[in-house]
Tab-separated table of C-alpha atoms in Angstrom:
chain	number	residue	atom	x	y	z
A	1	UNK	CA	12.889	-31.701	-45.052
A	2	UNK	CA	10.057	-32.427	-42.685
A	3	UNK	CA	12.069	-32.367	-39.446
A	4	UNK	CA	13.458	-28.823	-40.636
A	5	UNK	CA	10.139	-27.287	-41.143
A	6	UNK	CA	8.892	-28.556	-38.095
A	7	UNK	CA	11.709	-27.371	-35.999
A	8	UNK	CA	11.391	-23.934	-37.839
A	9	UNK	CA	7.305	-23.754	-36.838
A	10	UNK	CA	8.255	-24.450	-33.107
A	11	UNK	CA	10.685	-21.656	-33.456
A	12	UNK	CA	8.385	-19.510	-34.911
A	13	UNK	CA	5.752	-20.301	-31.828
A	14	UNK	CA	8.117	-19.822	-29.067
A	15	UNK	CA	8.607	-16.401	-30.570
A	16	UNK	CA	5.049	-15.787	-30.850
A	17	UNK	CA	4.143	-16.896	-26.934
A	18	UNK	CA	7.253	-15.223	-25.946
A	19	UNK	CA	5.569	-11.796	-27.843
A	20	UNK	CA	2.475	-12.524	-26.079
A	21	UNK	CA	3.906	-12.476	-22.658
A	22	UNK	CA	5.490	-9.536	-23.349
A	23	UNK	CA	1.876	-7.895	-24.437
A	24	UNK	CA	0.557	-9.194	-21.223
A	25	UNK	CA	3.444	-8.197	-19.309
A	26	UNK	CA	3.313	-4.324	-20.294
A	27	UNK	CA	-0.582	-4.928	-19.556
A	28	UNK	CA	-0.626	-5.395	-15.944
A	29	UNK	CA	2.131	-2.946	-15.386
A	30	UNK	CA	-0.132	-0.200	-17.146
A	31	UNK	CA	-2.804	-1.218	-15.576
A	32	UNK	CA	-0.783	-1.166	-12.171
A	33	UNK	CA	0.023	2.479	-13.674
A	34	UNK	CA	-3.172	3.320	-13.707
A	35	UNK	CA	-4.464	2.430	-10.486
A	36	UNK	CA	-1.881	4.781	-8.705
A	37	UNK	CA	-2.602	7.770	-10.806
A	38	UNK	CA	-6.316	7.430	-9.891
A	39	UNK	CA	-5.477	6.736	-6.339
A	40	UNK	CA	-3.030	10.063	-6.465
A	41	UNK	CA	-6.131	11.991	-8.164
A	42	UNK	CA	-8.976	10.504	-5.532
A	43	UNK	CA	-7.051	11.341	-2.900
A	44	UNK	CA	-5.539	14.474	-4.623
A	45	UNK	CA	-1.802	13.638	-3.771
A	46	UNK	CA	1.480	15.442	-4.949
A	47	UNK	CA	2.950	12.757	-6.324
A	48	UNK	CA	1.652	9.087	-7.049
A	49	UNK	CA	2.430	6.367	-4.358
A	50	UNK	CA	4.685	4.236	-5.469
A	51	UNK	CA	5.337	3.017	-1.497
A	52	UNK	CA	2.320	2.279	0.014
A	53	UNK	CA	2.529	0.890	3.627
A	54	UNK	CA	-0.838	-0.293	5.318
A	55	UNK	CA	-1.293	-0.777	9.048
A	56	UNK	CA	-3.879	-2.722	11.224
A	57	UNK	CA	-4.278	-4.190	14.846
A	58	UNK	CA	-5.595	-7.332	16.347
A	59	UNK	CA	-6.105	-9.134	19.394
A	60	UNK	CA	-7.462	-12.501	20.830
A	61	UNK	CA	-10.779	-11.762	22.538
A	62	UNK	CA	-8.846	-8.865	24.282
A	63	UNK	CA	-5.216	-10.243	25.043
A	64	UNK	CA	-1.662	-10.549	23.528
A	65	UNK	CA	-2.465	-7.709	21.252
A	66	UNK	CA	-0.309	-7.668	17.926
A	67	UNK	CA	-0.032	-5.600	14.566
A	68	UNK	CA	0.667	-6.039	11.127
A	69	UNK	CA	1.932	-3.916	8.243
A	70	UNK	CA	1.957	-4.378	4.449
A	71	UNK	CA	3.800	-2.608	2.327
A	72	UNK	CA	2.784	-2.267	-2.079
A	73	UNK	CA	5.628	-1.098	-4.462
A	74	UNK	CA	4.530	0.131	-7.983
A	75	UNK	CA	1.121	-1.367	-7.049
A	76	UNK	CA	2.338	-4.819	-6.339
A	77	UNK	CA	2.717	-6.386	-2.763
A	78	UNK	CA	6.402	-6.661	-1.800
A	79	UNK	CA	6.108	-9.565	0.952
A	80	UNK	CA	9.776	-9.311	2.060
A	81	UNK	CA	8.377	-5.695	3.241
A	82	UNK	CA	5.656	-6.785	5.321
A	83	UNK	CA	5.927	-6.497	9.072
A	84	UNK	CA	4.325	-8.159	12.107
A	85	UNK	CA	4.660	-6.378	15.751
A	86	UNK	CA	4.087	-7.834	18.958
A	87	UNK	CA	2.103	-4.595	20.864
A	88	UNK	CA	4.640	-3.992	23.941
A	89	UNK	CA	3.581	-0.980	25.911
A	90	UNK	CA	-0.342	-1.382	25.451
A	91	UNK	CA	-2.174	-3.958	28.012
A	92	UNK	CA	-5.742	-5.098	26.799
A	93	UNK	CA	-7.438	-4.103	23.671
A	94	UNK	CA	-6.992	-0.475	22.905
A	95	UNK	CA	-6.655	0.247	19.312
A	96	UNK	CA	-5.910	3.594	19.449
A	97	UNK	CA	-2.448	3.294	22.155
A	98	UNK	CA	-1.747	-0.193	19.615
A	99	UNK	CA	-1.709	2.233	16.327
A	100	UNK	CA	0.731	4.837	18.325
A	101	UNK	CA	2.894	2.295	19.079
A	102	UNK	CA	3.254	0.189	15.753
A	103	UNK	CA	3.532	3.584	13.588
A	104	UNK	CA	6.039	5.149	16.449
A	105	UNK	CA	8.540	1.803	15.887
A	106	UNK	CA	8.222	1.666	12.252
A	107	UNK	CA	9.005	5.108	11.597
A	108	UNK	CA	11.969	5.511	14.394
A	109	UNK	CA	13.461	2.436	12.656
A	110	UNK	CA	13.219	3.641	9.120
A	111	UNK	CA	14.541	6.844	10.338
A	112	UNK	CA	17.201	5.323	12.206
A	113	UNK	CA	18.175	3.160	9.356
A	114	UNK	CA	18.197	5.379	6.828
A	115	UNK	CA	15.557	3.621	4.719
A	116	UNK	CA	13.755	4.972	2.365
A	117	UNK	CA	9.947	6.332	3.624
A	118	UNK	CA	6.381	5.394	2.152
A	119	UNK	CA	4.758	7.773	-0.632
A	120	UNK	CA	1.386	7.134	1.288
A	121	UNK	CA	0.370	6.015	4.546
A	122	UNK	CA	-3.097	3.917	5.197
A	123	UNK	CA	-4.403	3.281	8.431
A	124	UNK	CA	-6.966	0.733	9.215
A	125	UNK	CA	-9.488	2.218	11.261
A	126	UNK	CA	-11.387	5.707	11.381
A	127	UNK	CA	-10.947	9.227	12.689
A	128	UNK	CA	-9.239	7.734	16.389
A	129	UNK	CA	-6.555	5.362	15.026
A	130	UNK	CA	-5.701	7.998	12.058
A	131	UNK	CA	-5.616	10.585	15.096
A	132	UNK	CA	-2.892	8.377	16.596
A	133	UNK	CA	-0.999	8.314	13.753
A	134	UNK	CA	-0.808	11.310	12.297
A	135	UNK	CA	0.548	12.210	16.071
A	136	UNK	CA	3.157	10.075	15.984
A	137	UNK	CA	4.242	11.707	12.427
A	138	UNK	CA	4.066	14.857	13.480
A	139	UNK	CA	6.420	14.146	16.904
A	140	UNK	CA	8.903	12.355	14.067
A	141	UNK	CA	8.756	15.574	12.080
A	142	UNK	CA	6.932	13.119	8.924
A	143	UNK	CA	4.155	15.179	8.717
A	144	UNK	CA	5.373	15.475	4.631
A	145	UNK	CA	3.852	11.776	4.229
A	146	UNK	CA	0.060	11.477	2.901
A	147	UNK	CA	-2.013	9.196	5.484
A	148	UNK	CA	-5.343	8.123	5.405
A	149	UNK	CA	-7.755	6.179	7.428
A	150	UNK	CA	-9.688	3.743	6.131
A	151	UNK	CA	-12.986	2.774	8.115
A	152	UNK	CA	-14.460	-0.884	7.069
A	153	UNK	CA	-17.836	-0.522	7.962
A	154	UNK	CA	-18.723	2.126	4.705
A	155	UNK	CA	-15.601	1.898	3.314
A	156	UNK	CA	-14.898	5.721	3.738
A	157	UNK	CA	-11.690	7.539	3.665
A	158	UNK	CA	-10.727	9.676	6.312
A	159	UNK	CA	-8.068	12.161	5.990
A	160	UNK	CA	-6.322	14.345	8.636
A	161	UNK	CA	-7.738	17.631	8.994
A	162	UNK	CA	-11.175	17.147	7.610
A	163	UNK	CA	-14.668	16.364	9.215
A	164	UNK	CA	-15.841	15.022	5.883
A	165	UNK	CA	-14.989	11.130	4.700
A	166	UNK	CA	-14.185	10.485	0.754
A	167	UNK	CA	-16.055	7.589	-0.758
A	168	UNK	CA	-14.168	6.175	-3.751
C-alpha cells in the first residue's frame, strides 16, 4: 500500500541524486580537463601537465629563511605532496641562492628515489629566481621539464630563454 509506494519514491530519489552527482562529478573533472589543455596551449607545451609542482620562498623580516612547494595532480591539489624546506646553506634574505637550494633538494631526492618527476615546473618569482632554477635543472640533466616563472606584480609569465613575458 502506502508504505510501499513511499519506500519505492525514496528509491527512486536516491537514484536520481545519486545520477546527479555523477553529472556533477564528470563536470568538474572536464572542466579540470580543460584547464590543462589551455594551460598546455598558453604555454605551448608537449604534453599537458598533469604534475604540476609550484615553488616559493619566505622569510621573517630577513631571518630563518624557509620554502614551500605545492604540488597539483590532474588539476587538483594533492596535499600529501606538498613540501616545506627549512633554507640551510643561504644566510639572510636572498631569494635567488633560497630557489637554488629548494629546487637542487627536491630534484636530487626525486631522482634519488626514483619518483616520478613533474610535467611542469612554476617558479614564484621573475627572470632571477627562474634563472636559478632552470640552473639547477640543467646541472641534474632535467632540462626535459617545462618551467616557468611567474612574477606577482603583472602577473606575467616568464619562460627560460626568452626576453619577452606571456600574459595569460
Amino acid at each position: 500500500g502506502d508504505k510501499r509506494k513511499l519506500v519505492a519514491l525514496s528509491i527512486r530519489n536516491a537514484l536520481e541524486l545519486k545520477k546527479e552527482k555523477e553529472i556533477l562529478r564528470e563536470g568538474k573533472k572536464s572542466r579540470q580537463r580543460e584547464v590543462i589543455l589551455t594551460l598546455q596551449k598558453d604555454l605551448q607545451l608537449q604534453k599537458p601537465p598533469v604534475i604540476i609542482e609550484c615553488f616559493d620562498n619566505s622569510n621573517l623580516q630577513g631571518t630563518t629563511p624557509v620554502a614551500s612547494m605545492v604540488r597539483f595532480v590532474d588539476g587538483k591539489p594533492d596535499k600529501k605532496g606538498y613540501r616545506h624546506f627549512n633554507i640551510k646553506t643561504v644566510i639572510g634574505p636572498n631569494d635567488f641562492a633560497s630557489m637554488n637550494e629548494v629546487v637542487g633538494r627536491r630534484y636530487l631526492r626525486l631522482i634519488a628515489e626514483n619518483e616520478s618527476l613533474p610535467d611542469l615546473i612554476v617558479i614564484d618569482g621573475g627572470k632571477g629566481q627562474l634563472g636559478m632554477a632552470c640552473g639547477v635543472l640543467e646541472k641534474l640533466n632535467l632540462t626535459h621539464i617545462p618551467i616557468i616563472g611567474l612574477a606577482k606584480e603583472f602577473e606575467e609569465i616568464f619562460i627560460p630563454n626568452s626576453s619577452r613575458p606571456i600574459i595569460i
